Amino acid sequence: MSSRRPAVAGVFYPSDRHELQLSIEAAFAEAAPSLHDSTSPKALIVPHAGYIYSGAVAASAFRRIAPARKQIHRVVLLGPSHRVYVRGIAVPSVDSFDTPLGPITIDAELRAAILCLPAVVIDDEPHRREHS
């Protein structure tokens, strides 16, 4: 199984599992209270700066989908490429992204399904040092 190492662990967020867990819990403690409507968004736009800068805002967004956590079966992450020019969408070839909290498995079935689209390519270089 191939994996991508964390690009900014220890810089944008703690590299230690326990310290990262505490950091996430602190962000959710600071987060704005969830709205009391019955709808869950289908998409979120969430900041990806260092947790000390944007953690509470990101947690506020994720809190909005928490009531639907048992209905969510797939997450599609779209992020900008900060260091490598990408025309279209670059999907990674690896099986997972390593994180201090454990690996995040890449949906190989979805990746294979979208590779027939003209703007989608497998390219690991944009992902190698990406923090989004």
N, CA, C and O atoms as a GROMACS GRO file, in nm:
protein
  528
    1MET      N    1   0.085  -0.118   0.000
    1MET     CA    2   0.000   0.000   0.000
    1MET      C    3   0.089   0.124   0.000
    1MET      O    4   0.175   0.137   0.087
    2SER      N    5   0.070   0.214  -0.094
    2SER     CA    6   0.150   0.335  -0.102
    2SER      C    7   0.080   0.450  -0.029
    2SER      O    8  -0.043   0.457  -0.026
    3SER      N    9   0.159   0.537   0.028
    3SER     CA   10   0.101   0.649   0.103
    3SER      C   11   0.184   0.775   0.084
    3SER      O   12   0.302   0.770   0.050
    4ARG      N   13   0.120   0.888   0.106
    4ARG     CA   14   0.188   1.016   0.101
    4ARG      C   15   0.213   1.061   0.244
    4ARG      O   16   0.122   1.060   0.327
    5ARG      N   17   0.335   1.101   0.271
    5ARG     CA   18   0.371   1.149   0.404
    5ARG      C   19   0.307   1.285   0.426
    5ARG      O   20   0.281   1.357   0.330
    6PRO      N   21   0.280   1.322   0.552
    6PRO     CA   22   0.224   1.455   0.579
    6PRO      C   23   0.320   1.565   0.533
    6PRO      O   24   0.441   1.557   0.558
    7ALA      N   25   0.267   1.666   0.466
    7ALA     CA   26   0.351   1.772   0.411
    7ALA      C   27   0.386   1.879   0.514
    7ALA      O   28   0.495   1.936   0.508
    8VAL      N   29   0.296   1.907   0.607
    8VAL     CA   30   0.320   2.019   0.699
    8VAL      C   31   0.294   1.983   0.846
    8VAL      O   32   0.274   2.073   0.928
    9ALA      N   33   0.292   1.854   0.879
    9ALA     CA   34   0.277   1.815   1.019
    9ALA      C   35   0.392   1.873   1.099
    9ALA      O   36   0.508   1.863   1.057
   10GLY      N   37   0.362   1.934   1.212
   10GLY     CA   38   0.464   1.997   1.294
   10GLY      C   39   0.485   2.143   1.257
   10GLY      O   40   0.559   2.214   1.326
   11VAL      N   41   0.420   2.189   1.150
   11VAL     CA   42   0.431   2.328   1.108
   11VAL      C   43   0.293   2.394   1.116
   11VAL      O   44   0.274   2.489   1.192
   12PHE      N   45   0.197   2.344   1.039
   12PHE     CA   46   0.062   2.400   1.038
   12PHE      C   47  -0.024   2.340   1.149
   12PHE      O   48  -0.124   2.399   1.191
   13TYR      N   49   0.014   2.224   1.194
   13TYR     CA   50  -0.057   2.155   1.302
   13TYR      C   51   0.044   2.061   1.369
   13TYR      O   52   0.146   2.027   1.310
   14PRO      N   53   0.014   2.018   1.491
   14PRO     CA   54   0.109   1.932   1.564
   14PRO      C   55   0.134   1.799   1.493
   14PRO      O   56   0.043   1.742   1.431
   15SER      N   57   0.256   1.751   1.502
   15SER     CA   58   0.290   1.622   1.442
   15SER      C   59   0.267   1.506   1.540
   15SER      O   60   0.264   1.390   1.499
   16ASP      N   61   0.252   1.538   1.667
   16ASP     CA   62   0.226   1.437   1.769
   16ASP      C   63   0.076   1.406   1.773
   16ASP      O   64  -0.006   1.498   1.781
   17ARG      N   65   0.040   1.278   1.770
   17ARG     CA   66  -0.100   1.235   1.768
   17ARG      C   67  -0.180   1.295   1.883
   17ARG      O   68  -0.287   1.352   1.860
   18HIS      N   69  -0.131   1.283   2.004
   18HIS     CA   70  -0.204   1.331   2.121
   18HIS      C   71  -0.218   1.484   2.119
   18HIS      O   72  -0.325   1.538   2.148
   19GLU      N   73  -0.110   1.550   2.086
   19GLU     CA   74  -0.112   1.697   2.080
   19GLU      C   75  -0.208   1.745   1.970
   19GLU      O   76  -0.278   1.845   1.989
   20LEU      N   77  -0.211   1.677   1.857
   20LEU     CA   78  -0.302   1.713   1.749
   20LEU      C   79  -0.447   1.693   1.793
   20LEU      O   80  -0.532   1.777   1.766
   21GLN      N   81  -0.474   1.582   1.860
   21GLN     CA   82  -0.610   1.557   1.909
   21GLN      C   83  -0.654   1.668   2.004
   21GLN      O   84  -0.768   1.716   1.995
   22LEU      N   85  -0.567   1.710   2.094
   22LEU     CA   86  -0.600   1.819   2.185
   22LEU      C   87  -0.622   1.950   2.109
   22LEU      O   88  -0.710   2.028   2.145
   23SER      N   89  -0.544   1.974   2.006
   23SER     CA   90  -0.557   2.093   1.924
   23SER      C   91  -0.692   2.096   1.853
   23SER      O   92  -0.757   2.201   1.846
   24ILE      N   93  -0.733   1.983   1.801
   24ILE     CA   94  -0.863   1.974   1.733
   24ILE      C   95  -0.976   1.995   1.833
   24ILE      O   96  -1.072   2.067   1.804
   25GLU      N   97  -0.965   1.934   1.948
   25GLU     CA   98  -1.068   1.952   2.052
   25GLU      C   99  -1.077   2.098   2.094
   25GLU      O  100  -1.187   2.149   2.116
   26ALA      N  101  -0.963   2.166   2.105
   26ALA     CA  102  -0.962   2.308   2.141
   26ALA      C  103  -1.029   2.391   2.031
   26ALA      O  104  -1.104   2.484   2.061
   27ALA      N  105  -1.004   2.358   1.905
   27ALA     CA  106  -1.068   2.430   1.794
   27ALA      C  107  -1.219   2.415   1.799
   27ALA      O  108  -1.291   2.512   1.777
   28PHE      N  109  -1.267   2.295   1.828
   28PHE     CA  110  -1.412   2.274   1.837
   28PHE      C  111  -1.470   2.345   1.959
   28PHE      O  112  -1.584   2.389   1.956
   29ALA      N  113  -1.392   2.355   2.066
   29ALA     CA  114  -1.439   2.428   2.184
   29ALA      C  115  -1.454   2.577   2.154
   29ALA      O  116  -1.541   2.643   2.210
   30GLU      N  117  -1.368   2.631   2.066
   30GLU     CA  118  -1.374   2.772   2.027
   30GLU      C  119  -1.473   2.798   1.915
   30GLU      O  120  -1.509   2.914   1.890
   31ALA      N  121  -1.517   2.694   1.847
   31ALA     CA  122  -1.601   2.709   1.728
   31ALA      C  123  -1.734   2.774   1.761
   31ALA      O  124  -1.787   2.762   1.872
   32ALA      N  125  -1.787   2.842   1.660
   32ALA     CA  126  -1.920   2.902   1.675
   32ALA      C  127  -2.022   2.790   1.693
   32ALA      O  128  -2.006   2.682   1.636
   33PRO      N  129  -2.125   2.816   1.771
   33PRO     CA  130  -2.228   2.712   1.789
   33PRO      C  131  -2.294   2.678   1.657
   33PRO      O  132  -2.306   2.763   1.568
   34SER      N  133  -2.337   2.555   1.644
   34SER     CA  134  -2.402   2.509   1.522
   34SER      C  135  -2.540   2.573   1.511
   34SER      O  136  -2.607   2.597   1.611
   35LEU      N  137  -2.580   2.599   1.387
   35LEU     CA  138  -2.714   2.650   1.363
   35LEU      C  139  -2.813   2.539   1.393
   35LEU      O  140  -2.780   2.421   1.382
   36HIS      N  141  -2.932   2.577   1.430
   36HIS     CA  142  -3.031   2.476   1.469
   36HIS      C  143  -3.132   2.450   1.357
   36HIS      O  144  -3.252   2.445   1.381
   37ASP      N  145  -3.082   2.434   1.235
   37ASP     CA  146  -3.173   2.396   1.128
   37ASP      C  147  -3.154   2.247   1.100
   37ASP      O  148  -3.056   2.186   1.142
   38SER      N  149  -3.249   2.192   1.028
   38SER     CA  150  -3.246   2.046   1.008
   38SER      C  151  -3.172   2.005   0.881
   38SER      O  152  -3.160   1.886   0.854
   39THR      N  153  -3.123   2.100   0.804
   39THR     CA  154  -3.053   2.065   0.681
   39THR      C  155  -2.903   2.061   0.704
   39THR      O  156  -2.847   2.137   0.782
   40SER      N  157  -2.841   1.971   0.634
   40SER     CA  158  -2.696   1.959   0.640
   40SER      C  159  -2.641   1.999   0.504
   40SER      O  160  -2.692   1.955   0.401
   41PRO      N  161  -2.538   2.082   0.500
   41PRO     CA  162  -2.485   2.124   0.370
   41PRO      C  163  -2.427   2.006   0.292
   41PRO      O  164  -2.381   1.908   0.350
   42LYS      N  165  -2.430   2.018   0.161
   42LYS     CA  166  -2.370   1.918   0.072
   42LYS      C  167  -2.224   1.949   0.045
   42LYS      O  168  -2.148   1.863   0.002
   43ALA      N  169  -2.184   2.074   0.071
   43ALA     CA  170  -2.046   2.116   0.046
   43ALA      C  171  -2.007   2.219   0.152
   43ALA      O  172  -2.090   2.294   0.202
   44LEU      N  173  -1.880   2.220   0.185
   44LEU     CA  174  -1.824   2.317   0.278
   44LEU      C  175  -1.704   2.383   0.213
   44LEU      O  176  -1.628   2.319   0.141
   45ILE      N  177  -1.687   2.510   0.239
   45ILE     CA  178  -1.563   2.579   0.203
   45ILE      C  179  -1.497   2.612   0.335
   45ILE      O  180  -1.549   2.691   0.414
   46VAL      N  181  -1.381   2.550   0.358
   46VAL     CA  182  -1.317   2.553   0.489
   46VAL      C  183  -1.174   2.605   0.476
   46VAL      O  184  -1.102   2.562   0.386
   47PRO      N  185  -1.132   2.696   0.564
   47PRO     CA  186  -0.993   2.744   0.556
   47PRO      C  187  -0.895   2.634   0.591
   47PRO      O  188  -0.928   2.539   0.662
   48HIS      N  189  -0.773   2.647   0.539
   48HIS     CA  190  -0.673   2.543   0.560
   48HIS      C  191  -0.540   2.599   0.610
   48HIS      O  192  -0.436   2.537   0.593
   49ALA      N  193  -0.545   2.716   0.672
   49ALA     CA  194  -0.423   2.773   0.729
   49ALA      C  195  -0.387   2.695   0.856
   49ALA      O  196  -0.457   2.602   0.894
   50GLY      N  197  -0.278   2.733   0.919
   50GLY     CA  198  -0.240   2.669   1.044
   50GLY      C  199  -0.356   2.670   1.143
   50GLY      O  200  -0.434   2.765   1.147
   51TYR      N  201  -0.366   2.565   1.222
   51TYR     CA  202  -0.480   2.552   1.314
   51TYR      C  203  -0.492   2.669   1.410
   51TYR      O  204  -0.603   2.706   1.448
   52ILE      N  205  -0.380   2.729   1.449
   52ILE     CA  206  -0.389   2.842   1.542
   52ILE      C  207  -0.457   2.962   1.475
   52ILE      O  208  -0.512   3.048   1.544
   53TYR      N  209  -0.453   2.968   1.342
   53TYR     CA  210  -0.516   3.079   1.270
   53TYR      C  211  -0.659   3.049   1.229
   53TYR      O  212  -0.746   3.136   1.239
   54SER      N  213  -0.685   2.927   1.184
   54SER     CA  214  -0.816   2.899   1.125
   54SER      C  215  -0.888   2.778   1.185
   54SER      O  216  -0.994   2.739   1.137
   55GLY      N  217  -0.832   2.720   1.288
   55GLY     CA  218  -0.891   2.599   1.346
   55GLY      C  219  -1.034   2.615   1.391
   55GLY      O  220  -1.119   2.530   1.362
   56ALA      N  221  -1.064   2.723   1.462
   56ALA     CA  222  -1.200   2.744   1.513
   56ALA      C  223  -1.299   2.768   1.400
   56ALA      O  224  -1.413   2.722   1.407
   57VAL      N  225  -1.256   2.838   1.295
   57VAL     CA  226  -1.344   2.863   1.180
   57VAL      C  227  -1.371   2.731   1.107
   57VAL      O  228  -1.484   2.702   1.070
   58ALA      N  229  -1.265   2.652   1.086
   58ALA     CA  230  -1.283   2.521   1.021
   58ALA      C  231  -1.374   2.432   1.106
   58ALA      O  232  -1.462   2.365   1.052
   59ALA      N  233  -1.353   2.432   1.235
   59ALA     CA  234  -1.436   2.350   1.324
   59ALA      C  235  -1.582   2.394   1.318
   59ALA      O  236  -1.673   2.311   1.324
   60SER      N  237  -1.606   2.525   1.306
   60SER     CA  238  -1.743   2.575   1.294
   60SER      C  239  -1.810   2.519   1.168
   60SER      O  240  -1.927   2.484   1.171
   61ALA      N  241  -1.735   2.511   1.060
   61ALA     CA  242  -1.789   2.455   0.935
   61ALA      C  243  -1.817   2.305   0.953
   61ALA      O  244  -1.925   2.258   0.916
   62PHE      N  245  -1.723   2.231   1.007
   62PHE     CA  246  -1.742   2.087   1.023
   62PHE      C  247  -1.853   2.055   1.124
   62PHE      O  248  -1.918   1.951   1.114
   63ARG      N  249  -1.873   2.142   1.218
   63ARG     CA  250  -1.982   2.123   1.315
   63ARG      C  251  -2.117   2.121   1.243
   63ARG      O  252  -2.210   2.055   1.289
   64ARG      N  253  -2.128   2.193   1.131
   64ARG     CA  254  -2.254   2.199   1.056
   64ARG      C  255  -2.293   2.062   0.998
   64ARG      O  256  -2.411   2.034   0.980
   65ILE      N  257  -2.195   1.977   0.969
   65ILE     CA  258  -2.228   1.846   0.911
   65ILE      C  259  -2.226   1.734   1.014
   65ILE      O  260  -2.258   1.620   0.982
   66ALA      N  261  -2.191   1.766   1.137
   66ALA     CA  262  -2.182   1.663   1.241
   66ALA      C  263  -2.312   1.584   1.258
   66ALA      O  264  -2.305   1.462   1.274
   67PRO      N  265  -2.430   1.648   1.254
   67PRO     CA  266  -2.553   1.568   1.270
   67PRO      C  267  -2.573   1.464   1.159
   67PRO      O  268  -2.644   1.366   1.180
   68ALA      N  269  -2.511   1.484   1.044
   68ALA     CA  270  -2.527   1.390   0.931
   68ALA      C  271  -2.413   1.290   0.922
   68ALA      O  272  -2.402   1.220   0.821
   69ARG      N  273  -2.327   1.282   1.024
   69ARG     CA  274  -2.206   1.200   1.012
   69ARG      C  275  -2.234   1.054   0.978
   69ARG      O  276  -2.150   0.990   0.915
   70LYS      N  277  -2.348   0.999   1.016
   70LYS     CA  278  -2.378   0.860   0.984
   70LYS      C  279  -2.428   0.841   0.841
   70LYS      O  280  -2.428   0.730   0.789
   71GLN      N  281  -2.471   0.951   0.778
   71GLN     CA  282  -2.518   0.944   0.641
   71GLN      C  283  -2.406   0.976   0.540
   71GLN      O  284  -2.423   0.952   0.421
   72ILE      N  285  -2.295   1.028   0.586
   72ILE     CA  286  -2.186   1.065   0.496
   72ILE      C  287  -2.098   0.942   0.471
   72ILE      O  288  -2.040   0.886   0.563
   73HIS      N  289  -2.091   0.903   0.344
   73HIS     CA  290  -2.015   0.784   0.307
   73HIS      C  291  -1.894   0.816   0.221
   73HIS      O  292  -1.805   0.732   0.204
   74ARG      N  293  -1.889   0.936   0.167
   74ARG     CA  294  -1.777   0.974   0.082
   74ARG      C  295  -1.752   1.123   0.100
   74ARG      O  296  -1.845   1.203   0.106
   75VAL      N  297  -1.624   1.158   0.111
   75VAL     CA  298  -1.582   1.298   0.119
   75VAL      C  299  -1.490   1.325   0.002
   75VAL      O  300  -1.394   1.252  -0.022
   76VAL      N  301  -1.520   1.431  -0.071
   76VAL     CA  302  -1.436   1.473  -0.183
   76VAL      C  303  -1.369   1.602  -0.141
   76VAL      O  304  -1.436   1.703  -0.116
   77LEU      N  305  -1.238   1.599  -0.134
   77LEU     CA  306  -1.162   1.718  -0.096
   77LEU      C  307  -1.104   1.782  -0.221
   77LEU      O  308  -1.030   1.719  -0.296
   78LEU      N  309  -1.140   1.908  -0.242
   78LEU     CA  310  -1.083   1.986  -0.351
   78LEU      C  311  -1.001   2.096  -0.287
   78LEU      O  312  -1.051   2.171  -0.203
   79GLY      N  313  -0.877   2.106  -0.326
   79GLY     CA  314  -0.791   2.208  -0.268
   79GLY      C  315  -0.706   2.273  -0.374
   79GLY      O  316  -0.679   2.214  -0.479
   80PRO      N  317  -0.662   2.396  -0.348
   80PRO     CA  318  -0.575   2.463  -0.444
   80PRO      C  319  -0.435   2.403  -0.441
   80PRO      O  320  -0.394   2.341  -0.342
   81SER      N  321  -0.364   2.421  -0.549
   81SER     CA  322  -0.225   2.379  -0.554
   81SER      C  323  -0.140   2.504  -0.533
   81SER      O  324  -0.136   2.593  -0.618
   82HIS      N  325  -0.073   2.510  -0.420
   82HIS     CA  326   0.004   2.630  -0.384
   82HIS      C  327   0.142   2.636  -0.448
   82HIS      O  328   0.198   2.745  -0.462
   83ARG      N  329   0.199   2.522  -0.487
   83ARG     CA  330   0.338   2.521  -0.531
   83ARG      C  331   0.360   2.471  -0.674
   83ARG      O  332   0.463   2.500  -0.734
   84VAL      N  333   0.264   2.398  -0.726
   84VAL     CA  334   0.280   2.337  -0.859
   84VAL      C  335   0.160   2.378  -0.945
   84VAL      O  336   0.046   2.364  -0.903
   85TYR      N  337   0.188   2.427  -1.065
   85TYR     CA  338   0.079   2.463  -1.157
   85TYR      C  339   0.005   2.336  -1.199
   85TYR      O  340   0.067   2.236  -1.236
   86VAL      N  341  -0.127   2.343  -1.192
   86VAL     CA  342  -0.211   2.231  -1.234
   86VAL      C  343  -0.318   2.285  -1.327
   86VAL      O  344  -0.390   2.378  -1.292
   87ARG      N  345  -0.328   2.227  -1.443
   87ARG     CA  346  -0.436   2.263  -1.534
   87ARG      C  347  -0.539   2.152  -1.522
   87ARG      O  348  -0.521   2.043  -1.576
   88GLY      N  349  -0.647   2.181  -1.453
   88GLY     CA  350  -0.750   2.081  -1.429
   88GLY      C  351  -0.738   2.026  -1.287
   88GLY      O  352  -0.720   2.102  -1.192
   89ILE      N  353  -0.749   1.897  -1.274
   89ILE     CA  354  -0.750   1.831  -1.143
   89ILE      C  355  -0.642   1.722  -1.141
   89ILE      O  356  -0.641   1.633  -1.226
   90ALA      N  357  -0.554   1.731  -1.043
   90ALA     CA  358  -0.450   1.630  -1.025
   90ALA      C  359  -0.490   1.540  -0.908
   90ALA      O  360  -0.499   1.587  -0.795
   91VAL      N  361  -0.512   1.414  -0.935
   91VAL     CA  362  -0.544   1.319  -0.828
   91VAL      C  363  -0.417   1.240  -0.794
   91VAL      O  364  -0.336   1.213  -0.883
   92PRO      N  365  -0.400   1.203  -0.668
   92PRO     CA  366  -0.279   1.130  -0.630
   92PRO      C  367  -0.287   0.983  -0.672
   92PRO      O  368  -0.395   0.926  -0.684
   93SER      N  369  -0.171   0.924  -0.692
   93SER     CA  370  -0.165   0.781  -0.726
   93SER      C  371  -0.162   0.692  -0.603
   93SER      O  372  -0.183   0.571  -0.612
   94VAL      N  373  -0.134   0.752  -0.487
   94VAL     CA  374  -0.116   0.674  -0.365
   94VAL      C  375  -0.248   0.617  -0.313
   94VAL      O  376  -0.356   0.661  -0.354
   95ASP      N  377  -0.238   0.521  -0.225
   95ASP     CA  378  -0.356   0.458  -0.166
   95ASP      C  379  -0.408   0.536  -0.045
   95ASP      O  380  -0.526   0.525  -0.009
   96SER      N  381  -0.320   0.614   0.019
   96SER     CA  382  -0.362   0.687   0.138
   96SER      C  383  -0.272   0.807   0.163
   96SER      O  384  -0.161   0.815   0.112
   97PHE      N  385  -0.322   0.899   0.244
   97PHE     CA  386  -0.243   1.010   0.296
   97PHE      C  387  -0.218   0.979   0.443
   97PHE      O  388  -0.313   0.956   0.518
   98ASP      N  389  -0.094   0.978   0.485
   98ASP     CA  390  -0.063   0.958   0.626
   98ASP      C  391  -0.089   1.087   0.702
   98ASP      O  392  -0.063   1.196   0.651
   99THR      N  393  -0.140   1.075   0.823
   99THR     CA  394  -0.160   1.189   0.912
   99THR      C  395  -0.115   1.144   1.051
   99THR      O  396  -0.103   1.024   1.075
  100PRO      N  397  -0.089   1.237   1.141
  100PRO     CA  398  -0.055   1.197   1.278
  100PRO      C  399  -0.166   1.117   1.347
  100PRO      O  400  -0.141   1.044   1.442
  101LEU      N  401  -0.289   1.131   1.297
  101LEU     CA  402  -0.402   1.057   1.356
  101LEU      C  403  -0.424   0.923   1.288
  101LEU      O  404  -0.512   0.847   1.328
  102GLY      N  405  -0.346   0.894   1.185
  102GLY     CA  406  -0.360   0.768   1.112
  102GLY      C  407  -0.381   0.795   0.965
  102GLY      O  408  -0.398   0.910   0.925
  103PRO      N  409  -0.380   0.690   0.883
  103PRO     CA  410  -0.392   0.709   0.739
  103PRO      C  411  -0.535   0.742   0.697
  103PRO      O  412  -0.632   0.697   0.759
  104ILE      N  413  -0.547   0.823   0.591
  104ILE     CA  414  -0.675   0.854   0.528
  104ILE      C  415  -0.672   0.783   0.392
  104ILE      O  416  -0.591   0.816   0.306
  105THR      N  417  -0.760   0.687   0.375
  105THR     CA  418  -0.762   0.607   0.253
  105THR      C  419  -0.821   0.687   0.137
  105THR      O  420  -0.925   0.752   0.152
  106ILE      N  421  -0.755   0.680   0.024
  106ILE     CA  422  -0.804   0.742  -0.099
  106ILE      C  423  -0.907   0.649  -0.162
  106ILE      O  424  -0.887   0.528  -0.166
  107ASP      N  425  -1.016   0.705  -0.210
  107ASP     CA  426  -1.123   0.628  -0.274
  107ASP      C  427  -1.078   0.590  -0.415
  107ASP      O  428  -1.097   0.666  -0.510
  108ALA      N  429  -1.020   0.472  -0.429
  108ALA     CA  430  -0.965   0.427  -0.557
  108ALA      C  431  -1.074   0.409  -0.662
  108ALA      O  432  -1.050   0.433  -0.780
  109GLU      N  433  -1.191   0.367  -0.619
  109GLU     CA  434  -1.303   0.348  -0.712
  109GLU      C  435  -1.346   0.482  -0.774
  109GLU      O  436  -1.367   0.491  -0.895
  110LEU      N  437  -1.359   0.584  -0.692
  110LEU     CA  438  -1.396   0.716  -0.743
  110LEU      C  439  -1.284   0.773  -0.830
  110LEU      O  440  -1.311   0.831  -0.935
  111ARG      N  441  -1.160   0.757  -0.786
  111ARG     CA  442  -1.047   0.805  -0.867
  111ARG      C  443  -1.051   0.743  -1.006
  111ARG      O  444  -1.036   0.813  -1.106
  112ALA      N  445  -1.070   0.613  -1.013
  112ALA     CA  446  -1.075   0.544  -1.143
  112ALA      C  447  -1.192   0.596  -1.226
  112ALA      O  448  -1.179   0.611  -1.348
  113ALA      N  449  -1.304   0.623  -1.163
  113ALA     CA  450  -1.422   0.669  -1.236
  113ALA      C  451  -1.403   0.808  -1.297
  113ALA      O  452  -1.456   0.835  -1.404
  114ILE      N  453  -1.328   0.896  -1.230
  114ILE     CA  454  -1.314   1.033  -1.282
  114ILE      C  455  -1.196   1.048  -1.377
  114ILE      O  456  -1.183   1.152  -1.442
  115LEU      N  457  -1.110   0.948  -1.386
  115LEU     CA  458  -0.994   0.959  -1.475
  115LEU      C  459  -1.032   0.967  -1.623
  115LEU      O  460  -0.949   1.004  -1.706
  116CYS      N  461  -1.154   0.932  -1.657
  116CYS     CA  462  -1.199   0.944  -1.796
  116CYS      C  463  -1.234   1.088  -1.832
  116CYS      O  464  -1.252   1.118  -1.950
  117LEU      N  465  -1.244   1.175  -1.733
  117LEU     CA  466  -1.275   1.316  -1.759
  117LEU      C  467  -1.152   1.386  -1.815
  117LEU      O  468  -1.041   1.358  -1.772
  118PRO      N  469  -1.170   1.475  -1.911
  118PRO     CA  470  -1.055   1.534  -1.980
  118PRO      C  471  -0.964   1.619  -1.892
  118PRO      O  472  -0.846   1.631  -1.922
  119ALA      N  473  -1.014   1.677  -1.785
  119ALA     CA  474  -0.932   1.766  -1.702
  119ALA      C  475  -0.869   1.695  -1.583
  119ALA      O  476  -0.805   1.760  -1.500
  120VAL      N  477  -0.885   1.563  -1.572
  120VAL     CA  478  -0.837   1.489  -1.456
  120VAL      C  479  -0.717   1.403  -1.494
  120VAL      O  480  -0.722   1.326  -1.590
  121VAL      N  481  -0.608   1.416  -1.416
  121VAL     CA  482  -0.488   1.337  -1.439
  121VAL      C  483  -0.434   1.285  -1.306
  121VAL      O  484  -0.459   1.344  -1.201
  122ILE      N  485  -0.361   1.175  -1.311
  122ILE     CA  486  -0.289   1.130  -1.193
  122ILE      C  487  -0.155   1.203  -1.193
  122ILE      O  488  -0.078   1.195  -1.288
  123ASP      N  489  -0.129   1.272  -1.084
  123ASP     CA  490  -0.004   1.347  -1.071
  123ASP      C  491   0.025   1.367  -0.923
  123ASP      O  492  -0.050   1.437  -0.854
  124ASP      N  493   0.131   1.307  -0.873
  124ASP     CA  494   0.165   1.318  -0.732
  124ASP      C  495   0.239   1.446  -0.696
  124ASP      O  496   0.239   1.487  -0.580
  125GLU      N  497   0.302   1.509  -0.793
  125GLU     CA  498   0.384   1.626  -0.762
  125GLU      C  499   0.306   1.738  -0.694
  125GLU      O  500   0.357   1.795  -0.598
  126PRO      N  501   0.184   1.774  -0.739
  126PRO     CA  502   0.112   1.880  -0.669
  126PRO      C  503   0.077   1.843  -0.525
  126PRO      O  504   0.058   1.932  -0.442
  127HIS      N  505   0.067   1.716  -0.495
  127HIS     CA  506   0.029   1.671  -0.361
  127HIS      C  507   0.148   1.659  -0.265
  127HIS      O  508   0.130   1.665  -0.144
  128ARG      N  509   0.265   1.642  -0.318
  128ARG     CA  510   0.383   1.609  -0.239
  128ARG      C  511   0.406   1.706  -0.122
  128ARG      O  512   0.429   1.662  -0.010
  129ARG      N  513   0.401   1.836  -0.147
  129ARG     CA  514   0.426   1.935  -0.041
  129ARG      C  515   0.304   2.019  -0.010
  129ARG      O  516   0.314   2.122   0.057
  130GLU      N  517   0.188   1.977  -0.060
  130GLU     CA  518   0.066   2.057  -0.046
  130GLU      C  519   0.009   2.050   0.095
  130GLU      O  520   0.008   1.944   0.157
  131HIS      N  521  -0.038   2.164   0.145
  131HIS     CA  522  -0.094   2.169   0.279
  131HIS      C  523  -0.245   2.185   0.280
  131HIS      O  524  -0.307   2.178   0.387
  132SER      N  525  -0.306   2.206   0.165
  132SER     CA  526  -0.452   2.220   0.166
  132SER      C  527  -0.519   2.085   0.167
  132SER      O  528  -0.642   2.078   0.168
   0.00000   0.00000   0.00000
